[in-house]
């Protein structure tokens, strides 16, 4: 198992290979995952499918998801693993079965790793404790989305022309990442805000107070809050936009028009304030709300690369969770 | 005489008077038959005549049994969590000789029939069970129960515990009626319109964990509203209502209560041991201490608050704003708590850890006199309930006595609990003061092994 000997204790003895929070990974481990993702992506199909040949991976998706679910599923299958999908619409959770019992059932059926998406923050911790299996957090409530932070980092490193080797507190020194939008409800923001400052990045959170309370500063040391999007964008090397749900604006002082006016990333704004910035978005995008099509599809956007990196990062996370052969050890941290 | 007991050679504590002295206590026929102060032995002959069991209390404190104005015994309806028998055995193990049962049972204790069920000897309670039935039918907050009939049947107060009475008019009428009956309305102060979907205190910790938070104003706004109602009723009607605020957890609500007391209103309040011992940081876990994130044993309502609020609770106990300690003993089965944090029920058990936490935090860490700590658990709750026959050691009074080792320091071990549930955040926590014997109405109902 990659880096198994140096596994940090996460939340009182979680199974090595689990990834519940991005904070559980050392920078050494982050390096190892990103490098292994690259290595696996470059590997010939025949070698890759042998890595987890016949291993059993369960995807437990209690919340609708296209991108993350497909990405994890294809990652597992690319490595030769058997997958089974349990989703909220087709599962015993509808009949009131507890997460504990579902997890234990999956384990009894031979699942060796469970990938969990849940709308309850902290659900992966419950599952990890119940099953003792490695659990990969595919997004829990408003808490974290650690694999997203890893793929985002991979995309940034690529943009900056930095190799994912030997990551340190200086790797992103001097870089400014502006995360804009509904930070209150965003697990993507939480994972990124926890990871990027550890690599030396200046992280500026941007949004109206209703979607970005001051408490957000407690996510990690050194975070900044900026309410003026254009002022933030002017400093940005990376502009990470977050999805804004209309229903979350309803009931606030904000309406869609004022949000669009103040925080939308559109072509003119990007050209004037962030002409060199990398544009990212975890998806799904609401085109015309937080971002316009010209920007999403424009030359500075790497939104599709994020998706591609997602697949390789998740392959590496599955390898880390299940152990997948020594030849991948060339990227050991 | 039958079932006589001699508590010999202990240090007798009278919390109401903040006095202590060496002495012997002879118990017979359920009451305190004699108290001798001074050298041990003066009651030996009487004890022998009575065939009394002699309990050597040398080096131990002998105090009135504790009174808890806020416990959940889960019967009727939820006996997989607790029964009146098991809950009162846990009470006895914690040194409590009187507990006040909350009405959020299934069905809600809102009728004379269910009140009598709870208080019936058939429930085999180990200690005295008093009850506060619901103030509104089904605790729905809309129509008052038959408060006069319930009072005549033994109700010591009224509460929709766990559910605040939100409508001003309903609360006003409840206070007025209970005031005329001479008992308190005990209010769970939470504006539930401000806490929809929330599962912990609002603040940096809830933000980090991605959990919706309960703002402190949800508590304080109801306390402030209830105090306004008290003032209006005192002014308009010839009645002096008694508002008792349950498990206060915020500086803001405590300040409102402090001011109301200064204005002479009849407001009392309780604080729970966990709110003076813990903060919401516990829910974030601590890898160094191998504690887990989202541990549902730290989930209760009101929630664990910030360090500032915790400190305000301690300060309010020290300055007398807080009248009593109450455990809010709330048992839940392990499988009920073993779910996602947001889905887990609120509440922790507390009867067996109350003394140990109170003495550690208030006496040892904050220098409060031991007698004053005990008053919060004896004479003061008796006063809140208007029961001057309880909460004191006196000849002729019911023999409700706790014998404890005041200096004992130890780590609490929940596996020894008498409760049917084990949902405590204090498993392994440091305690000061260990109960050795509990005597309820003359019977020894607990002996430490």
XYZ file of C-alpha atoms in Angstrom:
782
model
C 0.000 0.000 0.000
C 1.353 3.335 -0.965
C 2.591 5.350 1.928
C 0.668 3.077 4.258
C 3.317 3.214 6.944
C 2.991 6.934 7.281
C -0.788 7.027 7.346
C -2.007 9.716 9.682
C -4.590 8.865 12.250
C -7.800 10.379 11.065
C -10.648 10.681 13.469
C -9.643 8.014 15.912
C -8.328 5.120 13.919
C -9.910 5.124 10.484
C -8.729 2.403 8.126
C -5.500 3.289 6.333
C -6.274 4.240 2.757
C -9.466 6.049 3.689
C -9.848 9.617 2.595
C -12.432 11.412 4.685
C -10.988 14.925 4.819
C -8.249 16.537 2.802
C -6.678 17.515 6.124
C -5.905 13.847 6.733
C -3.302 13.772 3.942
C 0.249 14.967 4.451
C 1.774 16.902 1.546
C 3.903 13.837 0.932
C 0.770 11.783 0.510
C -0.800 14.426 -1.738
C 2.318 14.296 -3.914
C 2.149 10.530 -4.058
C -1.509 10.515 -5.112
C -1.017 13.107 -7.847
C 2.075 11.392 -9.203
C 0.445 8.025 -9.184
C -2.571 9.492 -10.966
C -0.272 10.749 -13.697
C 1.490 7.407 -13.892
C -1.740 5.442 -14.113
C -3.114 7.747 -16.790
C -0.017 7.104 -18.873
C -0.096 3.348 -18.390
C -1.175 0.936 -21.080
C -4.718 -0.316 -20.680
C -3.661 -3.939 -20.254
C -1.385 -3.208 -17.320
C -3.853 -0.854 -15.716
C -6.794 -3.246 -15.667
C -4.642 -5.815 -13.928
C -4.066 -3.558 -10.955
C -7.389 -4.088 -9.210
C -8.461 -7.095 -11.214
C -11.418 -8.707 -9.514
C -11.408 -6.381 -6.516
C -14.774 -5.191 -5.294
C -15.614 -1.534 -4.920
C -19.009 -0.267 -3.792
C -20.288 3.157 -4.741
C -22.824 4.369 -2.246
C -24.435 7.491 -3.631
C -27.146 8.900 -1.435
C -27.195 12.157 -3.311
C -27.544 12.655 -7.017
C -24.278 13.094 -8.848
C -23.170 12.617 -12.422
C -19.610 13.800 -12.584
C -18.213 12.411 -9.350
C -20.060 9.125 -9.536
C -19.072 8.442 -13.134
C -15.527 9.519 -12.450
C -15.111 7.146 -9.502
C -16.869 4.344 -11.336
C -14.741 4.676 -14.444
C -11.641 4.993 -12.272
C -12.440 1.702 -10.558
C -13.273 -0.039 -13.820
C -10.177 1.324 -15.505
C -8.196 -0.523 -12.884
C -10.131 -3.720 -13.396
C -12.249 -3.588 -10.255
C -15.818 -4.788 -10.060
C -18.148 -2.022 -9.026
C -21.622 -1.920 -7.672
C -23.683 1.198 -7.379
C -26.164 1.770 -4.611
C -28.047 4.985 -5.112
C -30.644 6.742 -3.047
C -33.441 5.975 -5.453
C -32.841 2.252 -5.624
C -31.669 1.340 -2.184
C -32.754 0.192 1.205
C -32.020 3.649 2.586
C -35.441 4.487 1.237
C -36.793 1.782 3.509
C -35.080 3.382 6.458
C -31.983 1.208 6.726
C -29.166 2.917 8.558
C -25.851 3.793 6.985
C -24.223 1.450 9.475
C -26.330 -1.514 8.371
C -25.934 -0.729 4.685
C -22.164 -0.528 5.116
C -21.982 -3.791 7.000
C -24.106 -5.454 4.316
C -21.799 -4.224 1.567
C -18.822 -5.518 3.505
C -20.494 -8.913 3.911
C -21.001 -8.992 0.152
C -17.285 -8.582 -0.307
C -16.873 -4.855 -0.843
C -13.275 -3.926 -0.059
C -13.662 -0.187 -0.382
C -16.699 2.074 -0.258
C -17.035 5.377 -2.036
C -19.663 7.472 -0.316
C -21.586 10.535 -1.388
C -24.007 11.731 1.263
C -25.920 14.880 2.010
C -24.984 14.477 5.670
C -21.725 16.055 6.794
C -19.592 13.488 8.552
C -21.357 10.464 7.047
C -18.061 8.953 5.781
C -16.794 8.872 9.357
C -19.825 6.838 10.403
C -19.320 4.411 7.530
C -15.598 4.054 8.183
C -16.216 3.309 11.852
C -19.009 0.857 11.069
C -17.206 -1.155 8.427
C -13.506 -0.781 9.148
C -13.094 -0.594 5.363
C -11.290 2.149 3.505
C -13.865 4.809 2.711
C -13.418 7.472 0.064
C -15.417 10.606 0.681
C -17.078 11.618 -2.567
C -18.687 14.641 -0.954
C -20.427 14.828 2.427
C -23.050 17.467 3.025
C -21.484 20.887 3.293
C -18.307 19.432 4.728
C -15.681 18.200 2.259
C -14.960 16.902 -1.181
C -11.314 15.892 -0.854
C -10.855 14.212 -4.238
C -12.092 17.424 -5.854
C -9.399 19.419 -4.045
C -6.775 16.976 -5.306
C -7.908 17.202 -8.908
C -8.137 20.971 -8.618
C -4.584 21.085 -7.353
C -3.422 18.825 -10.194
C -5.041 21.214 -12.665
C -3.407 24.257 -11.104
C 0.028 22.637 -11.088
C -0.356 21.796 -14.745
C -1.341 25.398 -15.541
C 1.652 26.733 -13.655
C 3.973 24.182 -15.254
C 4.860 22.664 -11.887
C 5.448 18.955 -11.444
C 3.447 17.248 -8.706
C 6.626 15.937 -7.140
C 7.931 16.963 -3.751
C 5.078 19.275 -2.887
C 5.950 21.636 -0.082
C 4.852 24.777 1.696
C 6.538 26.734 -1.101
C 5.047 25.009 -4.138
C 2.316 27.630 -4.601
C 4.124 30.482 -2.866
C 3.204 33.765 -4.519
C 0.083 32.357 -6.167
C -3.325 33.760 -5.376
C -6.419 31.567 -5.598
C -9.765 33.327 -5.477
C -12.725 31.096 -4.633
C -15.983 32.855 -5.397
C -19.600 32.036 -4.746
C -21.674 30.076 -2.268
C -18.904 29.189 0.126
C -21.316 28.620 3.014
C -22.767 25.525 1.376
C -19.700 24.395 -0.576
C -17.735 21.307 0.339
C -15.441 22.036 -2.603
C -14.502 25.384 -1.065
C -13.885 23.815 2.316
C -11.520 21.168 0.941
C -9.642 23.641 -1.235
C -9.406 26.215 1.531
C -7.857 23.555 3.734
C -5.391 22.271 1.169
C -4.074 25.219 -0.844
C -2.677 27.371 2.003
C -0.567 24.410 3.074
C 1.190 24.681 -0.293
C 1.865 28.362 0.214
C -1.009 29.768 -1.833
C -2.811 32.915 -0.773
C -6.471 31.962 -0.747
C -9.058 34.713 -1.017
C -12.677 33.796 -0.430
C -15.117 36.017 -2.231
C -18.870 36.404 -2.013
C -21.676 38.252 -0.293
C -21.939 37.866 3.472
C -25.025 35.667 3.170
C -23.045 33.078 1.234
C -19.714 33.759 2.891
C -19.897 34.396 6.638
C -16.811 35.548 8.515
C -16.641 32.116 10.182
C -15.191 30.848 6.913
C -11.871 32.333 8.002
C -11.632 29.608 10.617
C -11.261 26.917 7.946
C -7.514 27.414 7.763
C -4.885 29.904 8.875
C -4.164 32.767 6.487
C -7.443 32.814 4.566
C -8.785 36.180 3.472
C -12.276 37.404 2.725
C -12.906 39.949 -0.019
C -16.440 41.098 -0.824
C -15.490 43.001 -3.972
C -15.129 40.448 -6.737
C -13.250 42.726 -9.105
C -10.726 43.664 -6.451
C -10.207 39.964 -5.720
C -10.001 39.025 -9.378
C -7.347 41.631 -10.008
C -5.046 39.667 -7.693
C -6.005 36.201 -8.912
C -3.755 33.658 -10.525
C -6.647 31.231 -10.241
C -10.346 32.127 -10.352
C -12.302 29.215 -8.975
C -16.004 29.763 -9.440
C -18.620 27.834 -7.465
C -22.103 26.866 -8.443
C -24.832 29.116 -7.113
C -28.257 27.632 -6.660
C -31.116 29.989 -7.317
C -33.118 28.579 -4.422
C -30.341 29.522 -2.025
C -30.491 33.125 -3.132
C -34.225 33.165 -2.543
C -34.971 34.348 0.931
C -31.700 36.203 1.207
C -31.360 39.897 0.638
C -29.912 38.944 -2.724
C -31.714 38.319 -5.913
C -30.254 36.625 -8.949
C -29.781 39.906 -10.771
C -27.731 41.502 -8.049
C -25.629 38.350 -7.658
C -24.966 38.279 -11.376
C -24.123 41.970 -11.351
C -21.644 41.666 -8.493
C -20.135 38.195 -8.771
C -20.588 36.698 -12.219
C -17.401 35.887 -14.098
C -18.037 37.118 -17.627
C -15.713 37.851 -20.528
C -15.381 41.563 -20.070
C -14.695 41.240 -16.359
C -12.124 38.496 -16.885
C -10.354 40.452 -19.623
C -10.189 43.580 -17.517
C -9.379 42.158 -14.090
C -7.957 38.674 -14.627
C -6.486 38.474 -18.094
C -3.950 35.852 -17.050
C -5.951 33.894 -14.505
C -6.742 30.213 -14.704
C -10.517 29.708 -14.665
C -11.874 26.694 -12.819
C -15.275 25.375 -11.824
C -16.094 22.088 -10.065
C -19.369 21.731 -11.953
C -22.127 21.485 -12.544
C -22.058 25.013 -13.893
C -25.061 27.257 -14.058
C -24.138 29.062 -17.249
C -25.364 32.601 -17.195
C -25.442 32.743 -13.426
C -22.025 32.450 -11.781
C -20.172 32.109 -15.070
C -20.869 32.873 -18.712
C -20.339 30.481 -21.600
C -17.617 32.530 -23.235
C -15.531 32.250 -20.078
C -16.405 28.611 -19.340
C -15.385 27.600 -22.849
C -12.654 30.206 -23.237
C -8.901 29.963 -23.505
C -8.277 30.489 -19.785
C -10.709 27.771 -18.732
C -9.444 24.345 -17.701
C -12.805 23.041 -16.575
C -12.576 20.009 -18.842
C -9.036 19.300 -17.682
C -10.383 19.251 -14.129
C -12.702 16.430 -15.118
C -9.895 14.490 -16.775
C -7.665 14.979 -13.750
C -10.540 13.787 -11.603
C -10.449 10.397 -13.244
C -6.732 9.925 -12.697
C -6.758 11.255 -9.134
C -9.555 8.832 -8.290
C -7.667 5.941 -9.827
C -4.780 6.823 -7.551
C -7.053 7.072 -4.517
C -8.442 3.615 -5.240
C -4.918 2.278 -5.586
C -4.036 3.877 -2.312
C -7.129 2.425 -0.645
C -6.708 -1.103 -1.959
C -3.044 -1.403 -2.793
C -2.424 -2.069 -6.437
C 0.943 -3.498 -7.092
C 4.549 -2.576 -6.692
C 5.179 -1.127 -10.139
C 3.113 1.860 -9.128
C 5.677 2.184 -6.359
C 7.866 4.239 -8.624
C 5.882 7.199 -7.366
C 6.108 6.353 -3.714
C 6.528 9.386 -1.502
C -38.562 -0.467 63.489
C -37.626 -1.957 60.145
C -34.906 -1.217 57.636
C -33.039 1.026 60.030
C -29.642 2.400 59.033
C -26.965 4.205 61.004
C -24.680 6.446 58.948
C -21.823 6.610 61.409
C -18.926 9.022 61.644
C -19.345 10.999 58.435
C -19.094 14.696 57.723
C -22.665 15.955 57.614
C -23.386 18.664 55.081
C -26.280 21.087 55.195
C -25.950 22.826 51.861
C -28.757 25.322 52.463
C -26.853 26.701 55.434
C -23.445 26.001 53.931
C -22.489 24.159 57.128
C -20.700 20.917 57.792
C -19.932 19.014 60.964
C -18.992 15.532 62.117
C -21.899 13.368 63.119
C -24.102 10.303 62.963
C -27.486 9.932 61.297
C -29.982 7.310 62.349
C -32.609 6.389 59.816
C -35.730 4.425 60.561
C -39.144 3.982 58.996
C -38.148 5.990 55.976
C -37.294 9.103 57.926
C -34.348 10.612 59.724
C -34.877 9.477 63.312
C -31.945 11.228 64.935
C -28.891 13.285 64.130
C -26.007 13.524 66.543
C -23.265 16.023 65.994
C -19.818 15.457 67.396
C -17.833 12.292 68.032
C -19.165 9.167 66.388
C -20.964 6.635 68.518
C -23.657 8.511 70.408
C -26.414 6.818 68.417
C -24.887 3.324 68.542
C -27.173 2.066 71.318
C -30.330 3.305 69.598
C -29.135 1.844 66.354
C -28.545 -1.521 67.992
C -32.001 -1.505 69.530
C -33.429 -0.757 66.135
C -31.436 -3.515 64.500
C -29.943 -0.908 62.211
C -27.366 -1.657 59.562
C -24.305 0.358 60.462
C -22.541 2.076 57.576
C -19.117 3.406 58.415
C -18.942 6.896 56.919
C -15.545 7.817 58.268
C -13.879 10.161 55.810
C -17.052 10.432 53.751
C -19.534 13.244 53.212
C -23.142 12.701 54.218
C -25.522 15.057 52.454
C -29.155 15.383 51.491
C -29.890 13.276 48.419
C -29.642 15.176 45.162
C -32.662 16.486 43.293
C -32.737 16.671 39.531
C -35.484 18.869 38.125
C -34.947 17.648 34.574
C -34.730 13.995 33.572
C -36.143 11.826 30.813
C -37.186 8.372 31.948
C -38.633 7.359 28.545
C -41.613 5.561 30.007
C -44.242 5.211 28.680
C -43.315 4.375 25.144
C -39.571 4.178 24.729
C -38.486 1.523 27.152
C -35.678 0.372 24.883
C -33.871 3.573 25.901
C -34.748 3.606 29.578
C -37.482 2.678 32.007
C -38.522 4.381 35.175
C -36.883 1.486 37.024
C -33.551 1.695 35.197
C -33.475 5.494 35.060
C -34.062 5.784 38.777
C -31.401 3.172 39.463
C -29.017 5.376 37.491
C -30.265 8.293 39.576
C -29.498 6.384 42.752
C -26.024 5.548 41.461
C -25.476 9.262 40.925
C -26.640 10.187 44.413
C -30.070 11.466 43.369
C -33.051 10.698 45.553
C -35.626 12.794 43.716
C -36.001 13.225 39.986
C -38.514 15.221 38.015
C -39.697 13.325 34.943
C -40.200 15.279 31.756
C -43.363 14.674 29.734
C -41.937 14.014 26.270
C -42.821 10.370 26.519
C -44.846 8.441 24.003
C -47.626 9.302 24.439
C -46.899 12.700 25.924
C -47.632 12.901 29.635
C -50.438 15.405 29.304
C -53.268 13.743 31.243
C -53.927 12.706 34.808
C -53.953 9.071 33.685
C -50.447 9.188 32.276
C -49.199 11.275 35.189
C -50.485 8.606 37.563
C -48.886 5.934 35.399
C -45.493 7.640 35.723
C -45.791 8.099 39.472
C -47.287 4.662 40.179
C -45.404 2.287 42.523
C -45.835 -0.307 39.781
C -43.020 1.393 37.893
C -40.654 0.207 40.645
C -38.757 3.436 40.915
C -35.647 3.268 43.073
C -35.979 6.920 44.091
C -38.764 9.476 44.343
C -40.239 10.387 40.978
C -41.998 13.701 40.639
C -43.393 14.816 37.341
C -43.907 17.887 35.253
C -46.620 17.067 32.751
C -47.073 18.890 29.496
C -48.295 22.444 29.549
C -50.108 22.008 26.233
C -51.996 19.027 24.895
C -49.576 16.689 23.138
C -46.917 19.377 23.667
C -48.211 20.883 20.464
C -48.036 24.391 21.859
C -51.641 25.262 21.144
C -54.133 24.241 23.817
C -53.385 24.158 27.540
C -53.714 20.878 29.399
C -56.041 20.581 32.383
C -53.432 22.136 34.614
C -55.606 22.272 37.737
C -56.431 18.575 37.551
C -52.825 17.683 36.847
C -51.687 19.803 39.757
C -54.175 18.113 42.050
C -52.788 14.778 40.864
C -49.250 15.756 41.827
C -47.728 17.839 39.032
C -44.860 19.922 40.404
C -44.790 22.196 37.366
C -45.585 22.201 33.673
C -43.423 22.021 30.602
C -43.491 21.128 26.941
C -39.868 20.142 27.421
C -37.948 19.963 24.198
C -40.617 22.025 22.510
C -40.898 25.676 23.419
C -44.276 27.299 23.829
C -43.883 29.717 20.958
C -47.234 31.466 20.861
C -47.253 34.482 23.166
C -50.891 34.033 24.131
C -50.500 30.386 25.024
C -47.394 31.067 27.116
C -49.074 34.011 28.835
C -52.047 31.865 29.814
C -49.772 29.028 30.914
C -47.758 31.317 33.191
C -50.904 32.865 34.626
C -52.532 29.513 35.343
C -49.429 27.882 36.775
C -48.808 31.026 38.818
C -52.219 30.685 40.412
C -51.456 27.033 41.183
C -48.130 28.054 42.705
C -45.908 25.997 40.442
C -43.460 26.949 37.692
C -43.732 26.780 33.959
C -40.473 25.234 32.873
C -39.504 26.404 29.410
C -37.179 24.922 26.825
C -36.021 28.231 25.402
C -35.521 27.793 21.704
C -37.093 29.723 18.901
C -37.376 26.739 16.604
C -38.029 29.022 13.672
C -34.347 29.976 13.923
C -32.979 26.448 14.249
C -34.526 24.566 11.330
C -32.150 21.834 10.165
C -29.509 22.829 12.707
C -27.683 20.222 14.732
C -25.088 22.139 16.735
C -24.098 25.597 17.915
C -23.697 28.205 15.180
C -20.151 29.465 14.843
C -16.750 28.679 13.438
C -16.906 25.015 14.433
C -20.231 24.412 12.711
C -18.876 26.189 9.654
C -15.793 24.004 9.578
C -17.828 20.834 9.976
C -20.395 21.903 7.415
C -23.265 21.607 9.873
C -26.104 24.061 10.193
C -25.873 25.955 13.451
C -28.265 27.169 16.121
C -27.643 30.839 16.854
C -27.501 31.902 20.496
C -30.355 34.305 19.772
C -32.684 31.334 19.290
C -32.343 30.778 23.040
C -32.109 34.329 24.307
C -35.038 35.663 22.309
C -37.444 33.211 23.947
C -36.045 33.947 27.410
C -36.464 37.679 26.773
C -39.991 37.149 25.485
C -40.947 35.054 28.518
C -39.544 37.663 30.881
C -41.614 40.343 29.143
C -44.680 38.177 29.652
C -43.876 37.792 33.353
C -43.690 41.537 33.765
C -46.952 42.066 31.938
C -48.747 39.439 33.989
C -47.415 40.802 37.291
C -48.594 44.242 36.282
C -51.988 43.282 34.907
C -53.076 40.334 37.028
C -52.910 39.658 40.726
C -50.605 36.734 40.269
C -46.869 36.265 40.483
C -45.942 33.642 37.935
C -42.808 31.541 38.168
C -40.789 31.009 35.032
C -38.143 28.317 35.196
C -35.746 28.352 32.256
C -34.357 24.942 31.393
C -30.731 24.183 30.590
C -29.569 27.705 29.796
C -26.495 27.621 27.595
C -25.757 31.149 26.376
C -24.299 34.314 27.837
C -27.114 36.332 26.294
C -29.906 34.343 27.927
C -28.086 34.312 31.262
C -27.742 38.084 31.157
C -31.475 38.429 30.507
C -32.186 36.196 33.511
C -29.718 38.125 35.661
C -31.469 41.396 34.853
C -34.923 39.902 35.422
C -33.875 38.677 38.848
C -32.578 42.143 39.700
C -35.983 43.510 38.789
C -37.514 41.096 41.269
C -39.286 38.802 38.859
C -39.773 35.167 39.812
C -37.368 33.595 37.357
C -35.238 30.576 38.096
C -32.992 28.649 35.798
C -30.886 25.570 35.480
C -27.566 24.809 33.836
C -26.500 21.312 32.826
C -23.119 19.905 33.869
C -22.114 19.357 30.241
C -22.577 23.025 29.447
C -20.047 24.019 32.086
C -17.595 21.288 31.126
C -17.566 21.095 27.316
C -17.633 23.268 24.211
C -18.640 22.756 20.600
C -14.980 22.106 19.741
C -15.545 18.556 21.013
C -17.617 17.819 17.891
C -14.623 18.654 15.702
C -12.667 15.838 17.366
C -8.994 15.844 18.152
C -6.640 13.442 16.427
C -4.047 13.905 19.174
C -6.545 12.689 21.758
C -7.889 10.065 19.372
C -11.360 11.538 19.670
C -13.533 11.335 16.611
C -15.181 13.976 14.506
C -18.965 14.146 14.498
C -19.214 12.111 17.691
C -22.946 12.027 18.377
C -22.325 11.657 22.094
C -21.673 15.381 21.986
C -25.011 16.146 20.348
C -27.662 17.608 22.576
C -30.135 20.465 22.637
C -29.308 23.131 23.589
C -26.039 22.329 21.916
C -22.556 22.609 23.359
C -21.627 26.249 22.863
C -18.490 28.316 22.404
C -15.876 28.710 25.130
C -17.258 32.210 25.820
C -20.728 30.829 26.479
C -19.323 27.970 28.552
C -17.413 30.495 30.645
C -20.539 32.627 31.002
C -22.414 29.585 32.306
C -19.725 28.995 34.916
C -19.691 32.666 35.891
C -23.469 32.653 36.236
C -23.305 29.632 38.513
C -20.638 31.323 40.624
C -22.539 34.615 40.930
C -25.849 32.966 41.795
C -27.723 33.741 38.590
C -28.068 30.015 38.065
C -30.326 28.422 40.646
C -29.770 24.748 40.047
C -27.791 22.128 38.200
C -29.962 19.747 36.196
C -28.730 16.869 34.101
C -31.289 16.740 31.270
C -30.607 12.988 31.457
C -31.670 11.866 27.977
C -30.987 8.213 27.214
C -30.839 6.898 23.651
C -29.956 3.424 22.393
C -26.555 2.981 20.776
C -28.095 2.222 17.383
C -30.106 5.408 17.531
C -26.978 7.469 18.150
C -24.818 5.473 15.737
C -25.966 7.401 12.678
C -24.939 10.531 10.830
C -24.576 13.511 13.189
C -27.466 15.427 11.698
C -29.794 12.440 11.938
C -28.888 11.475 15.499
C -31.283 12.268 18.327
C -30.324 14.982 20.800
C -29.384 14.155 24.344
C -26.972 12.476 26.708
C -27.297 10.529 29.929
C -26.139 12.500 32.930
C -27.363 11.226 36.277
C -24.232 9.291 37.131
C -21.749 11.977 36.096
C -23.408 15.085 37.542
C -21.615 15.119 40.906
C -18.238 14.213 39.430
C -18.407 16.913 36.760
C -19.858 19.567 39.083
C -17.223 19.074 41.762
C -14.414 18.963 39.232
C -15.413 22.051 37.274
C -17.008 24.228 39.939
C -15.178 23.207 43.104
C -11.770 22.065 41.974
C -11.252 24.211 38.876
C -13.176 27.335 39.897
C -12.929 27.320 43.665
C -16.641 27.254 44.456
C -17.199 26.037 47.994
C -18.230 22.404 48.034
C -21.323 23.206 50.073
C -22.438 25.736 47.478
C -22.008 23.191 44.713
C -24.134 20.741 46.671
C -26.774 23.404 47.276
C -27.257 23.598 43.509
C -28.226 19.937 43.612
C -30.205 19.811 46.870
C -31.755 22.781 48.645
C -31.964 24.985 45.547
C -33.903 22.540 43.363
C -36.179 21.814 46.351
C -36.899 25.518 46.464
C -37.594 25.700 42.731
C -40.131 22.919 43.248
C -41.568 24.591 46.344
C -40.750 21.492 48.387
C -39.190 22.582 51.676
C -39.475 18.993 52.909
C -36.773 17.959 50.446
C -33.146 18.856 49.913
C -32.158 18.978 53.590
C -31.026 16.604 56.326
C -33.350 16.972 59.290
C -34.984 14.884 61.962
C -38.445 13.903 60.822
C -37.716 14.595 57.168
C -37.697 11.860 54.570
C -34.429 9.939 54.798
C -33.041 10.933 51.393
C -29.313 10.851 51.832
C -26.201 10.519 49.732
C -22.874 9.358 51.140
C -19.928 10.221 48.949
C -16.180 10.433 48.907
C -15.677 14.124 48.194
C -11.973 13.830 47.523
C -12.044 10.867 45.140
C -10.576 11.541 41.708
C -11.219 8.958 39.034
C -12.124 8.431 35.414
C -15.756 7.665 34.688
C -16.402 4.252 33.156
C -19.781 4.032 31.438
C -19.721 0.238 31.237
C -20.775 0.179 34.877
C -23.846 2.325 34.295
C -27.226 1.432 35.731
C -28.960 3.235 32.883
C -30.213 1.284 29.909
C -28.293 3.678 27.624
C -24.675 4.705 27.435
C -24.747 7.902 25.414
C -22.394 10.000 27.474
C -19.589 12.322 26.384
C -17.930 11.724 29.745
C -16.774 8.130 29.319
C -13.180 8.198 30.523
C -13.475 11.803 31.712
C -12.008 13.038 34.995
C -14.439 13.142 37.898
C -14.138 14.444 41.429
C -16.346 12.932 44.125
C -17.631 9.395 44.082
C -21.015 8.304 45.414
C -20.702 5.411 47.864
C -24.243 4.997 49.177
C -27.605 6.437 48.327
C -30.524 6.172 50.716
C -33.956 6.956 49.340
C -36.864 7.277 51.751
C -34.950 5.205 54.254
C -33.883 2.390 51.916
C -30.319 1.914 50.769
C -30.844 1.974 47.018
C -27.236 2.172 45.892
C -23.950 0.827 47.228
C -20.723 1.331 45.317
C -19.096 -1.978 44.586
